[in-house]
């Protein structure tokens, strides 16, 4: 009976692990790409051409990102550099245009305290929150800018070439909670040059 339970547990682990890989296209820095199945863990892309293959690990030195597809939708992730002294992080591409908007998500665990008696923990609780940070990057810029941090200050500098956005920030229509809408607006109505209008 114990052996049967162990075998079932191993089967469950292998089945769950194999299901992690979604239909995807890996994007390389030289603009080439390969279709297969992929997943992202700990800032590393795991990719295989067939579901039954063993995955190989890919990083920013060769790979630009991963495009998930299937079931009528797509999700794109790219390695993004935001500081000259740190390695790029893989982030979700939310919007592409004159400005590209990236979203970096990570889980934050909080210890909410506990009840202690005679030096022993009787009860403790913790919670998990998803922290999202938005980065923006202009075409041909080397680094992306964290637009979530010091939102009003940074956004007024970053969007200084669009009076309408500055107005909307000042009157509260654009704030930290609707950064994507602000970037959509910029790409649709702002930042036009003579090249864009010809």
mmCIF file with all atom_site columns, C-alpha atoms in Angstrom:
data_model
loop_
_atom_site.group_PDB
_atom_site.id
_atom_site.type_symbol
_atom_site.label_atom_id
_atom_site.label_alt_id
_atom_site.label_comp_id
_atom_site.label_asym_id
_atom_site.label_entity_id
_atom_site.label_seq_id
_atom_site.pdbx_PDB_ins_code
_atom_site.Cartn_x
_atom_site.Cartn_y
_atom_site.Cartn_z
_atom_site.occupancy
_atom_site.B_iso_or_equiv
_atom_site.pdbx_formal_charge
_atom_site.auth_seq_id
_atom_site.auth_comp_id
_atom_site.auth_asym_id
_atom_site.auth_atom_id
_atom_site.pdbx_PDB_model_num
ATOM 1   C CA . UNK A 1 1   ? 0.000  0.000  0.000   1.00 0.00 ? 1   UNK A CA 1
ATOM 2   C CA . UNK A 1 2   ? 2.834  2.389  0.918   1.00 0.00 ? 2   UNK A CA 1
ATOM 3   C CA . UNK A 1 3   ? 4.581  1.644  -2.414  1.00 0.00 ? 3   UNK A CA 1
ATOM 4   C CA . UNK A 1 4   ? 1.359  2.304  -4.317  1.00 0.00 ? 4   UNK A CA 1
ATOM 5   C CA . UNK A 1 5   ? 0.973  5.694  -2.600  1.00 0.00 ? 5   UNK A CA 1
ATOM 6   C CA . UNK A 1 6   ? 4.579  6.614  -3.427  1.00 0.00 ? 6   UNK A CA 1
ATOM 7   C CA . UNK A 1 7   ? 4.078  5.668  -7.090  1.00 0.00 ? 7   UNK A CA 1
ATOM 8   C CA . UNK A 1 8   ? 0.861  7.699  -7.255  1.00 0.00 ? 8   UNK A CA 1
ATOM 9   C CA . UNK A 1 9   ? 2.652  10.673 -5.685  1.00 0.00 ? 9   UNK A CA 1
ATOM 10  C CA . UNK A 1 10  ? 5.516  10.441 -8.223  1.00 0.00 ? 10  UNK A CA 1
ATOM 11  C CA . UNK A 1 11  ? 3.016  10.157 -11.085 1.00 0.00 ? 11  UNK A CA 1
ATOM 12  C CA . UNK A 1 12  ? 1.142  13.218 -9.784  1.00 0.00 ? 12  UNK A CA 1
ATOM 13  C CA . UNK A 1 13  ? 4.376  15.245 -9.492  1.00 0.00 ? 13  UNK A CA 1
ATOM 14  C CA . UNK A 1 14  ? 5.501  14.279 -13.016 1.00 0.00 ? 14  UNK A CA 1
ATOM 15  C CA . UNK A 1 15  ? 2.038  14.938 -14.468 1.00 0.00 ? 15  UNK A CA 1
ATOM 16  C CA . UNK A 1 16  ? 1.816  18.346 -12.787 1.00 0.00 ? 16  UNK A CA 1
ATOM 17  C CA . UNK A 1 17  ? 5.343  19.293 -13.881 1.00 0.00 ? 17  UNK A CA 1
ATOM 18  C CA . UNK A 1 18  ? 4.710  18.278 -17.499 1.00 0.00 ? 18  UNK A CA 1
ATOM 19  C CA . UNK A 1 19  ? 1.510  20.327 -17.579 1.00 0.00 ? 19  UNK A CA 1
ATOM 20  C CA . UNK A 1 20  ? 3.447  23.510 -16.730 1.00 0.00 ? 20  UNK A CA 1
ATOM 21  C CA . UNK A 1 21  ? 4.656  23.914 -20.303 1.00 0.00 ? 21  UNK A CA 1
ATOM 22  C CA . UNK A 1 22  ? 2.433  25.983 -22.540 1.00 0.00 ? 22  UNK A CA 1
ATOM 23  C CA . UNK A 1 23  ? 2.446  26.408 -26.287 1.00 0.00 ? 23  UNK A CA 1
ATOM 24  C CA . UNK A 1 24  ? 5.043  29.108 -26.943 1.00 0.00 ? 24  UNK A CA 1
ATOM 25  C CA . UNK A 1 25  ? 7.559  30.657 -29.313 1.00 0.00 ? 25  UNK A CA 1
ATOM 26  C CA . UNK A 1 26  ? 11.029 31.441 -28.021 1.00 0.00 ? 26  UNK A CA 1
ATOM 27  C CA . UNK A 1 27  ? 12.408 34.734 -29.378 1.00 0.00 ? 27  UNK A CA 1
ATOM 28  C CA . UNK A 1 28  ? 16.164 35.097 -29.857 1.00 0.00 ? 28  UNK A CA 1
ATOM 29  C CA . UNK A 1 29  ? 18.306 38.240 -29.841 1.00 0.00 ? 29  UNK A CA 1
ATOM 30  C CA . UNK A 1 30  ? 19.180 37.754 -33.524 1.00 0.00 ? 30  UNK A CA 1
ATOM 31  C CA . UNK A 1 31  ? 15.427 38.072 -34.420 1.00 0.00 ? 31  UNK A CA 1
ATOM 32  C CA . UNK A 1 32  ? 15.019 34.335 -35.094 1.00 0.00 ? 32  UNK A CA 1
ATOM 33  C CA . UNK A 1 33  ? 12.390 32.263 -33.270 1.00 0.00 ? 33  UNK A CA 1
ATOM 34  C CA . UNK A 1 34  ? 11.387 28.633 -32.654 1.00 0.00 ? 34  UNK A CA 1
ATOM 35  C CA . UNK A 1 35  ? 7.921  27.237 -31.846 1.00 0.00 ? 35  UNK A CA 1
ATOM 36  C CA . UNK A 1 36  ? 7.436  24.710 -29.072 1.00 0.00 ? 36  UNK A CA 1
ATOM 37  C CA . UNK A 1 37  ? 6.495  24.683 -25.395 1.00 0.00 ? 37  UNK A CA 1
ATOM 38  C CA . UNK A 1 38  ? 7.835  26.909 -22.659 1.00 0.00 ? 38  UNK A CA 1
ATOM 39  C CA . UNK A 1 39  ? 7.602  28.244 -19.151 1.00 0.00 ? 39  UNK A CA 1
ATOM 40  C CA . UNK A 1 40  ? 9.304  30.928 -17.078 1.00 0.00 ? 40  UNK A CA 1
ATOM 41  C CA . UNK A 1 41  ? 10.744 30.303 -13.618 1.00 0.00 ? 41  UNK A CA 1
ATOM 42  C CA . UNK A 1 42  ? 13.126 32.450 -11.572 1.00 0.00 ? 42  UNK A CA 1
ATOM 43  C CA . UNK A 1 43  ? 13.990 34.797 -14.450 1.00 0.00 ? 43  UNK A CA 1
ATOM 44  C CA . UNK A 1 44  ? 14.904 31.831 -16.690 1.00 0.00 ? 44  UNK A CA 1
ATOM 45  C CA . UNK A 1 45  ? 13.093 30.523 -19.764 1.00 0.00 ? 45  UNK A CA 1
ATOM 46  C CA . UNK A 1 46  ? 12.592 26.749 -19.973 1.00 0.00 ? 46  UNK A CA 1
ATOM 47  C CA . UNK A 1 47  ? 11.826 25.605 -23.502 1.00 0.00 ? 47  UNK A CA 1
ATOM 48  C CA . UNK A 1 48  ? 11.333 22.388 -25.455 1.00 0.00 ? 48  UNK A CA 1
ATOM 49  C CA . UNK A 1 49  ? 10.280 21.743 -29.049 1.00 0.00 ? 49  UNK A CA 1
ATOM 50  C CA . UNK A 1 50  ? 7.982  18.802 -28.170 1.00 0.00 ? 50  UNK A CA 1
ATOM 51  C CA . UNK A 1 51  ? 6.015  18.190 -24.971 1.00 0.00 ? 51  UNK A CA 1
ATOM 52  C CA . UNK A 1 52  ? 7.814  14.885 -24.383 1.00 0.00 ? 52  UNK A CA 1
ATOM 53  C CA . UNK A 1 53  ? 11.292 16.492 -24.653 1.00 0.00 ? 53  UNK A CA 1
ATOM 54  C CA . UNK A 1 54  ? 13.360 17.562 -21.669 1.00 0.00 ? 54  UNK A CA 1
ATOM 55  C CA . UNK A 1 55  ? 13.408 21.368 -21.368 1.00 0.00 ? 55  UNK A CA 1
ATOM 56  C CA . UNK A 1 56  ? 16.539 23.424 -21.931 1.00 0.00 ? 56  UNK A CA 1
ATOM 57  C CA . UNK A 1 57  ? 17.356 26.608 -19.985 1.00 0.00 ? 57  UNK A CA 1
ATOM 58  C CA . UNK A 1 58  ? 17.713 29.967 -21.722 1.00 0.00 ? 58  UNK A CA 1
ATOM 59  C CA . UNK A 1 59  ? 18.750 33.376 -20.412 1.00 0.00 ? 59  UNK A CA 1
ATOM 60  C CA . UNK A 1 60  ? 19.008 36.990 -21.615 1.00 0.00 ? 60  UNK A CA 1
ATOM 61  C CA . UNK A 1 61  ? 22.461 36.540 -23.157 1.00 0.00 ? 61  UNK A CA 1
ATOM 62  C CA . UNK A 1 62  ? 20.935 34.675 -26.150 1.00 0.00 ? 62  UNK A CA 1
ATOM 63  C CA . UNK A 1 63  ? 17.182 35.047 -25.709 1.00 0.00 ? 63  UNK A CA 1
ATOM 64  C CA . UNK A 1 64  ? 14.985 38.133 -26.088 1.00 0.00 ? 64  UNK A CA 1
ATOM 65  C CA . UNK A 1 65  ? 11.852 36.558 -24.611 1.00 0.00 ? 65  UNK A CA 1
ATOM 66  C CA . UNK A 1 66  ? 8.947  34.143 -24.886 1.00 0.00 ? 66  UNK A CA 1
ATOM 67  C CA . UNK A 1 67  ? 5.580  34.457 -26.613 1.00 0.00 ? 67  UNK A CA 1
ATOM 68  C CA . UNK A 1 68  ? 2.831  32.232 -25.208 1.00 0.00 ? 68  UNK A CA 1
ATOM 69  C CA . UNK A 1 69  ? -0.027 31.428 -27.576 1.00 0.00 ? 69  UNK A CA 1
ATOM 70  C CA . UNK A 1 70  ? -3.054 29.216 -27.745 1.00 0.00 ? 70  UNK A CA 1
ATOM 71  C CA . UNK A 1 71  ? -6.758 29.304 -26.885 1.00 0.00 ? 71  UNK A CA 1
ATOM 72  C CA . UNK A 1 72  ? -7.157 32.510 -28.919 1.00 0.00 ? 72  UNK A CA 1
ATOM 73  C CA . UNK A 1 73  ? -4.833 34.770 -26.933 1.00 0.00 ? 73  UNK A CA 1
ATOM 74  C CA . UNK A 1 74  ? -1.153 35.557 -26.600 1.00 0.00 ? 74  UNK A CA 1
ATOM 75  C CA . UNK A 1 75  ? 1.126  36.727 -23.781 1.00 0.00 ? 75  UNK A CA 1
ATOM 76  C CA . UNK A 1 76  ? 4.571  38.135 -24.472 1.00 0.00 ? 76  UNK A CA 1
ATOM 77  C CA . UNK A 1 77  ? 7.487  38.295 -22.029 1.00 0.00 ? 77  UNK A CA 1
ATOM 78  C CA . UNK A 1 78  ? 10.830 39.976 -22.670 1.00 0.00 ? 78  UNK A CA 1
ATOM 79  C CA . UNK A 1 79  ? 14.102 40.468 -20.832 1.00 0.00 ? 79  UNK A CA 1
ATOM 80  C CA . UNK A 1 80  ? 14.253 44.145 -19.863 1.00 0.00 ? 80  UNK A CA 1
ATOM 81  C CA . UNK A 1 81  ? 17.255 46.095 -18.584 1.00 0.00 ? 81  UNK A CA 1
ATOM 82  C CA . UNK A 1 82  ? 16.364 48.921 -16.197 1.00 0.00 ? 82  UNK A CA 1
ATOM 83  C CA . UNK A 1 83  ? 19.698 49.528 -14.470 1.00 0.00 ? 83  UNK A CA 1
ATOM 84  C CA . UNK A 1 84  ? 23.198 49.513 -15.986 1.00 0.00 ? 84  UNK A CA 1
ATOM 85  C CA . UNK A 1 85  ? 24.591 47.554 -13.035 1.00 0.00 ? 85  UNK A CA 1
ATOM 86  C CA . UNK A 1 86  ? 21.995 44.752 -12.848 1.00 0.00 ? 86  UNK A CA 1
ATOM 87  C CA . UNK A 1 87  ? 21.011 41.898 -15.124 1.00 0.00 ? 87  UNK A CA 1
ATOM 88  C CA . UNK A 1 88  ? 17.797 42.182 -17.160 1.00 0.00 ? 88  UNK A CA 1
ATOM 89  C CA . UNK A 1 89  ? 14.563 40.836 -15.641 1.00 0.00 ? 89  UNK A CA 1
ATOM 90  C CA . UNK A 1 90  ? 11.889 39.042 -17.581 1.00 0.00 ? 90  UNK A CA 1
ATOM 91  C CA . UNK A 1 91  ? 8.688  41.099 -17.696 1.00 0.00 ? 91  UNK A CA 1
ATOM 92  C CA . UNK A 1 92  ? 5.273  40.902 -19.338 1.00 0.00 ? 92  UNK A CA 1
ATOM 93  C CA . UNK A 1 93  ? 4.802  43.183 -22.352 1.00 0.00 ? 93  UNK A CA 1
ATOM 94  C CA . UNK A 1 94  ? 1.537  45.072 -21.766 1.00 0.00 ? 94  UNK A CA 1
ATOM 95  C CA . UNK A 1 95  ? 1.679  47.567 -24.664 1.00 0.00 ? 95  UNK A CA 1
ATOM 96  C CA . UNK A 1 96  ? 4.002  48.119 -27.615 1.00 0.00 ? 96  UNK A CA 1
ATOM 97  C CA . UNK A 1 97  ? 4.279  51.347 -29.598 1.00 0.00 ? 97  UNK A CA 1
ATOM 98  C CA . UNK A 1 98  ? 6.176  54.621 -29.337 1.00 0.00 ? 98  UNK A CA 1
ATOM 99  C CA . UNK A 1 99  ? 6.374  53.611 -25.690 1.00 0.00 ? 99  UNK A CA 1
ATOM 100 C CA . UNK A 1 100 ? 6.518  49.984 -24.569 1.00 0.00 ? 100 UNK A CA 1
ATOM 101 C CA . UNK A 1 101 ? 4.938  49.209 -21.205 1.00 0.00 ? 101 UNK A CA 1
ATOM 102 C CA . UNK A 1 102 ? 6.232  46.272 -19.142 1.00 0.00 ? 102 UNK A CA 1
ATOM 103 C CA . UNK A 1 103 ? 4.787  44.740 -15.998 1.00 0.00 ? 103 UNK A CA 1
ATOM 104 C CA . UNK A 1 104 ? 6.995  43.010 -13.428 1.00 0.00 ? 104 UNK A CA 1
ATOM 105 C CA . UNK A 1 105 ? 5.048  40.882 -10.944 1.00 0.00 ? 105 UNK A CA 1
ATOM 106 C CA . UNK A 1 106 ? 6.308  39.143 -7.847  1.00 0.00 ? 106 UNK A CA 1
ATOM 107 C CA . UNK A 1 107 ? 4.742  37.531 -4.800  1.00 0.00 ? 107 UNK A CA 1
ATOM 108 C CA . UNK A 1 108 ? 5.332  39.208 -1.450  1.00 0.00 ? 108 UNK A CA 1
ATOM 109 C CA . UNK A 1 109 ? 4.798  37.129 1.691   1.00 0.00 ? 109 UNK A CA 1
ATOM 110 C CA . UNK A 1 110 ? 3.781  38.869 4.887   1.00 0.00 ? 110 UNK A CA 1
ATOM 111 C CA . UNK A 1 111 ? 3.861  37.459 8.398   1.00 0.00 ? 111 UNK A CA 1
ATOM 112 C CA . UNK A 1 112 ? 0.716  38.750 10.091  1.00 0.00 ? 112 UNK A CA 1
ATOM 113 C CA . UNK A 1 113 ? 1.851  37.780 13.572  1.00 0.00 ? 113 UNK A CA 1
ATOM 114 C CA . UNK A 1 114 ? 0.854  34.952 15.848  1.00 0.00 ? 114 UNK A CA 1
ATOM 115 C CA . UNK A 1 115 ? -0.181 33.789 19.266  1.00 0.00 ? 115 UNK A CA 1
ATOM 116 C CA . UNK A 1 116 ? 2.610  32.540 21.503  1.00 0.00 ? 116 UNK A CA 1
ATOM 117 C CA . UNK A 1 117 ? 2.461  30.628 24.780  1.00 0.00 ? 117 UNK A CA 1
ATOM 118 C CA . UNK A 1 118 ? 5.455  29.547 26.880  1.00 0.00 ? 118 UNK A CA 1
ATOM 119 C CA . UNK A 1 119 ? 7.806  30.392 24.007  1.00 0.00 ? 119 UNK A CA 1
ATOM 120 C CA . UNK A 1 120 ? 5.901  28.165 21.556  1.00 0.00 ? 120 UNK A CA 1
ATOM 121 C CA . UNK A 1 121 ? 3.854  29.312 18.591  1.00 0.00 ? 121 UNK A CA 1
ATOM 122 C CA . UNK A 1 122 ? 0.217  28.333 19.060  1.00 0.00 ? 122 UNK A CA 1
ATOM 123 C CA . UNK A 1 123 ? -1.108 30.108 15.983  1.00 0.00 ? 123 UNK A CA 1
ATOM 124 C CA . UNK A 1 124 ? 0.458  32.178 13.219  1.00 0.00 ? 124 UNK A CA 1
ATOM 125 C CA . UNK A 1 125 ? -0.864 33.618 10.008  1.00 0.00 ? 125 UNK A CA 1
ATOM 126 C CA . UNK A 1 126 ? 0.684  34.898 6.829   1.00 0.00 ? 126 UNK A CA 1
ATOM 127 C CA . UNK A 1 127 ? -0.603 36.246 3.554   1.00 0.00 ? 127 UNK A CA 1
ATOM 128 C CA . UNK A 1 128 ? 0.627  36.485 -0.016  1.00 0.00 ? 128 UNK A CA 1
ATOM 129 C CA . UNK A 1 129 ? 0.227  39.648 -2.079  1.00 0.00 ? 129 UNK A CA 1
ATOM 130 C CA . UNK A 1 130 ? 1.075  40.175 -5.724  1.00 0.00 ? 130 UNK A CA 1
ATOM 131 C CA . UNK A 1 131 ? 3.230  43.275 -6.197  1.00 0.00 ? 131 UNK A CA 1
ATOM 132 C CA . UNK A 1 132 ? 3.160  44.804 -9.683  1.00 0.00 ? 132 UNK A CA 1
ATOM 133 C CA . UNK A 1 133 ? 5.667  47.365 -10.933 1.00 0.00 ? 133 UNK A CA 1
ATOM 134 C CA . UNK A 1 134 ? 5.316  49.089 -14.308 1.00 0.00 ? 134 UNK A CA 1
ATOM 135 C CA . UNK A 1 135 ? 8.276  50.058 -16.485 1.00 0.00 ? 135 UNK A CA 1
ATOM 136 C CA . UNK A 1 136 ? 8.198  52.188 -19.647 1.00 0.00 ? 136 UNK A CA 1
ATOM 137 C CA . UNK A 1 137 ? 10.748 52.286 -22.426 1.00 0.00 ? 137 UNK A CA 1
ATOM 138 C CA . UNK A 1 138 ? 11.025 54.482 -25.501 1.00 0.00 ? 138 UNK A CA 1
ATOM 139 C CA . UNK A 1 139 ? 12.067 53.001 -28.824 1.00 0.00 ? 139 UNK A CA 1
ATOM 140 C CA . UNK A 1 140 ? 15.857 52.685 -29.087 1.00 0.00 ? 140 UNK A CA 1
ATOM 141 C CA . UNK A 1 141 ? 16.319 53.484 -25.359 1.00 0.00 ? 141 UNK A CA 1
ATOM 142 C CA . UNK A 1 142 ? 18.779 51.225 -23.557 1.00 0.00 ? 142 UNK A CA 1
ATOM 143 C CA . UNK A 1 143 ? 17.026 51.214 -20.165 1.00 0.00 ? 143 UNK A CA 1
ATOM 144 C CA . UNK A 1 144 ? 13.408 51.045 -19.033 1.00 0.00 ? 144 UNK A CA 1
ATOM 145 C CA . UNK A 1 145 ? 12.124 53.432 -16.321 1.00 0.00 ? 145 UNK A CA 1
ATOM 146 C CA . UNK A 1 146 ? 10.163 52.351 -13.241 1.00 0.00 ? 146 UNK A CA 1
ATOM 147 C CA . UNK A 1 147 ? 7.070  54.561 -13.586 1.00 0.00 ? 147 UNK A CA 1
ATOM 148 C CA . UNK A 1 148 ? 5.353  53.141 -10.457 1.00 0.00 ? 148 UNK A CA 1
ATOM 149 C CA . UNK A 1 149 ? 7.974  54.531 -8.060  1.00 0.00 ? 149 UNK A CA 1
ATOM 150 C CA . UNK A 1 150 ? 7.390  58.237 -7.211  1.00 0.00 ? 150 UNK A CA 1
ATOM 151 C CA . UNK A 1 151 ? 4.626  58.147 -9.812  1.00 0.00 ? 151 UNK A CA 1
ATOM 152 C CA . UNK A 1 152 ? 3.703  61.849 -10.023 1.00 0.00 ? 152 UNK A CA 1
ATOM 153 C CA . UNK A 1 153 ? 7.279  63.093 -10.070 1.00 0.00 ? 153 UNK A CA 1
ATOM 154 C CA . UNK A 1 154 ? 8.611  60.553 -12.590 1.00 0.00 ? 154 UNK A CA 1
ATOM 155 C CA . UNK A 1 155 ? 5.592  60.553 -14.891 1.00 0.00 ? 155 UNK A CA 1
ATOM 156 C CA . UNK A 1 156 ? 5.607  64.348 -15.226 1.00 0.00 ? 156 UNK A CA 1
ATOM 157 C CA . UNK A 1 157 ? 9.233  64.189 -16.355 1.00 0.00 ? 157 UNK A CA 1
ATOM 158 C CA . UNK A 1 158 ? 8.772  61.137 -18.593 1.00 0.00 ? 158 UNK A CA 1
ATOM 159 C CA . UNK A 1 159 ? 5.607  62.450 -20.309 1.00 0.00 ? 159 UNK A CA 1
ATOM 160 C CA . UNK A 1 160 ? 6.692  66.099 -20.469 1.00 0.00 ? 160 UNK A CA 1
ATOM 161 C CA . UNK A 1 161 ? 6.309  66.030 -24.268 1.00 0.00 ? 161 UNK A CA 1
ATOM 162 C CA . UNK A 1 162 ? 2.531  65.458 -23.954 1.00 0.00 ? 162 UNK A CA 1
ATOM 163 C CA . UNK A 1 163 ? 0.593  68.350 -22.402 1.00 0.00 ? 163 UNK A CA 1
ATOM 164 C CA . UNK A 1 164 ? -2.685 66.391 -22.299 1.00 0.00 ? 164 UNK A CA 1
ATOM 165 C CA . UNK A 1 165 ? -1.150 63.672 -20.123 1.00 0.00 ? 165 UNK A CA 1
ATOM 166 C CA . UNK A 1 166 ? 0.346  66.241 -17.748 1.00 0.00 ? 166 UNK A CA 1
ATOM 167 C CA . UNK A 1 167 ? -3.133 67.838 -17.445 1.00 0.00 ? 167 UNK A CA 1
ATOM 168 C CA . UNK A 1 168 ? -4.686 64.453 -16.710 1.00 0.00 ? 168 UNK A CA 1
ATOM 169 C CA . UNK A 1 169 ? -2.034 63.692 -14.056 1.00 0.00 ? 169 UNK A CA 1
ATOM 170 C CA . UNK A 1 170 ? -2.599 67.099 -12.425 1.00 0.00 ? 170 UNK A CA 1
ATOM 171 C CA . UNK A 1 171 ? -6.390 66.710 -12.301 1.00 0.00 ? 171 UNK A CA 1
ATOM 172 C CA . UNK A 1 172 ? -6.192 63.102 -11.036 1.00 0.00 ? 172 UNK A CA 1
ATOM 173 C CA . UNK A 1 173 ? -7.553 61.360 -14.152 1.00 0.00 ? 173 UNK A CA 1
ATOM 174 C CA . UNK A 1 174 ? -4.247 59.546 -14.560 1.00 0.00 ? 174 UNK A CA 1
ATOM 175 C CA . UNK A 1 175 ? -2.717 58.065 -11.413 1.00 0.00 ? 175 UNK A CA 1
ATOM 176 C CA . UNK A 1 176 ? -0.665 55.088 -10.302 1.00 0.00 ? 176 UNK A CA 1
ATOM 177 C CA . UNK A 1 177 ? -3.684 52.770 -10.621 1.00 0.00 ? 177 UNK A CA 1
ATOM 178 C CA . UNK A 1 178 ? -4.191 53.380 -14.340 1.00 0.00 ? 178 UNK A CA 1
ATOM 179 C CA . UNK A 1 179 ? -0.660 53.477 -15.738 1.00 0.00 ? 179 UNK A CA 1
ATOM 180 C CA . UNK A 1 180 ? -1.589 51.184 -18.694 1.00 0.00 ? 180 UNK A CA 1
ATOM 181 C CA . UNK A 1 181 ? -4.346 53.600 -19.823 1.00 0.00 ? 181 UNK A CA 1
ATOM 182 C CA . UNK A 1 182 ? -1.853 56.463 -19.666 1.00 0.00 ? 182 UNK A CA 1
ATOM 183 C CA . UNK A 1 183 ? 0.595  54.630 -21.954 1.00 0.00 ? 183 UNK A CA 1
ATOM 184 C CA . UNK A 1 184 ? -2.208 53.626 -24.368 1.00 0.00 ? 184 UNK A CA 1
ATOM 185 C CA . UNK A 1 185 ? -3.215 57.301 -24.516 1.00 0.00 ? 185 UNK A CA 1
ATOM 186 C CA . UNK A 1 186 ? 0.387  58.391 -25.176 1.00 0.00 ? 186 UNK A CA 1
ATOM 187 C CA . UNK A 1 187 ? 0.840  55.860 -27.992 1.00 0.00 ? 187 UNK A CA 1
ATOM 188 C CA . UNK A 1 188 ? -2.461 56.915 -29.611 1.00 0.00 ? 188 UNK A CA 1
ATOM 189 C CA . UNK A 1 189 ? -2.362 60.707 -29.237 1.00 0.00 ? 189 UNK A CA 1
ATOM 190 C CA . UNK A 1 190 ? 1.080  61.947 -28.142 1.00 0.00 ? 190 UNK A CA 1
ATOM 191 C CA . UNK A 1 191 ? 4.733  61.926 -29.116 1.00 0.00 ? 191 UNK A CA 1
ATOM 192 C CA . UNK A 1 192 ? 4.098  62.444 -32.816 1.00 0.00 ? 192 UNK A CA 1
ATOM 193 C CA . UNK A 1 193 ? 7.003  63.641 -34.894 1.00 0.00 ? 193 UNK A CA 1
ATOM 194 C CA . UNK A 1 194 ? 7.148  64.682 -38.541 1.00 0.00 ? 194 UNK A CA 1
ATOM 195 C CA . UNK A 1 195 ? 8.149  61.106 -39.417 1.00 0.00 ? 195 UNK A CA 1
ATOM 196 C CA . UNK A 1 196 ? 5.038  59.700 -37.705 1.00 0.00 ? 196 UNK A CA 1
ATOM 197 C CA . UNK A 1 197 ? 2.637  62.018 -39.500 1.00 0.00 ? 197 UNK A CA 1
ATOM 198 C CA . UNK A 1 198 ? 4.114  61.629 -43.006 1.00 0.00 ? 198 UNK A CA 1
#
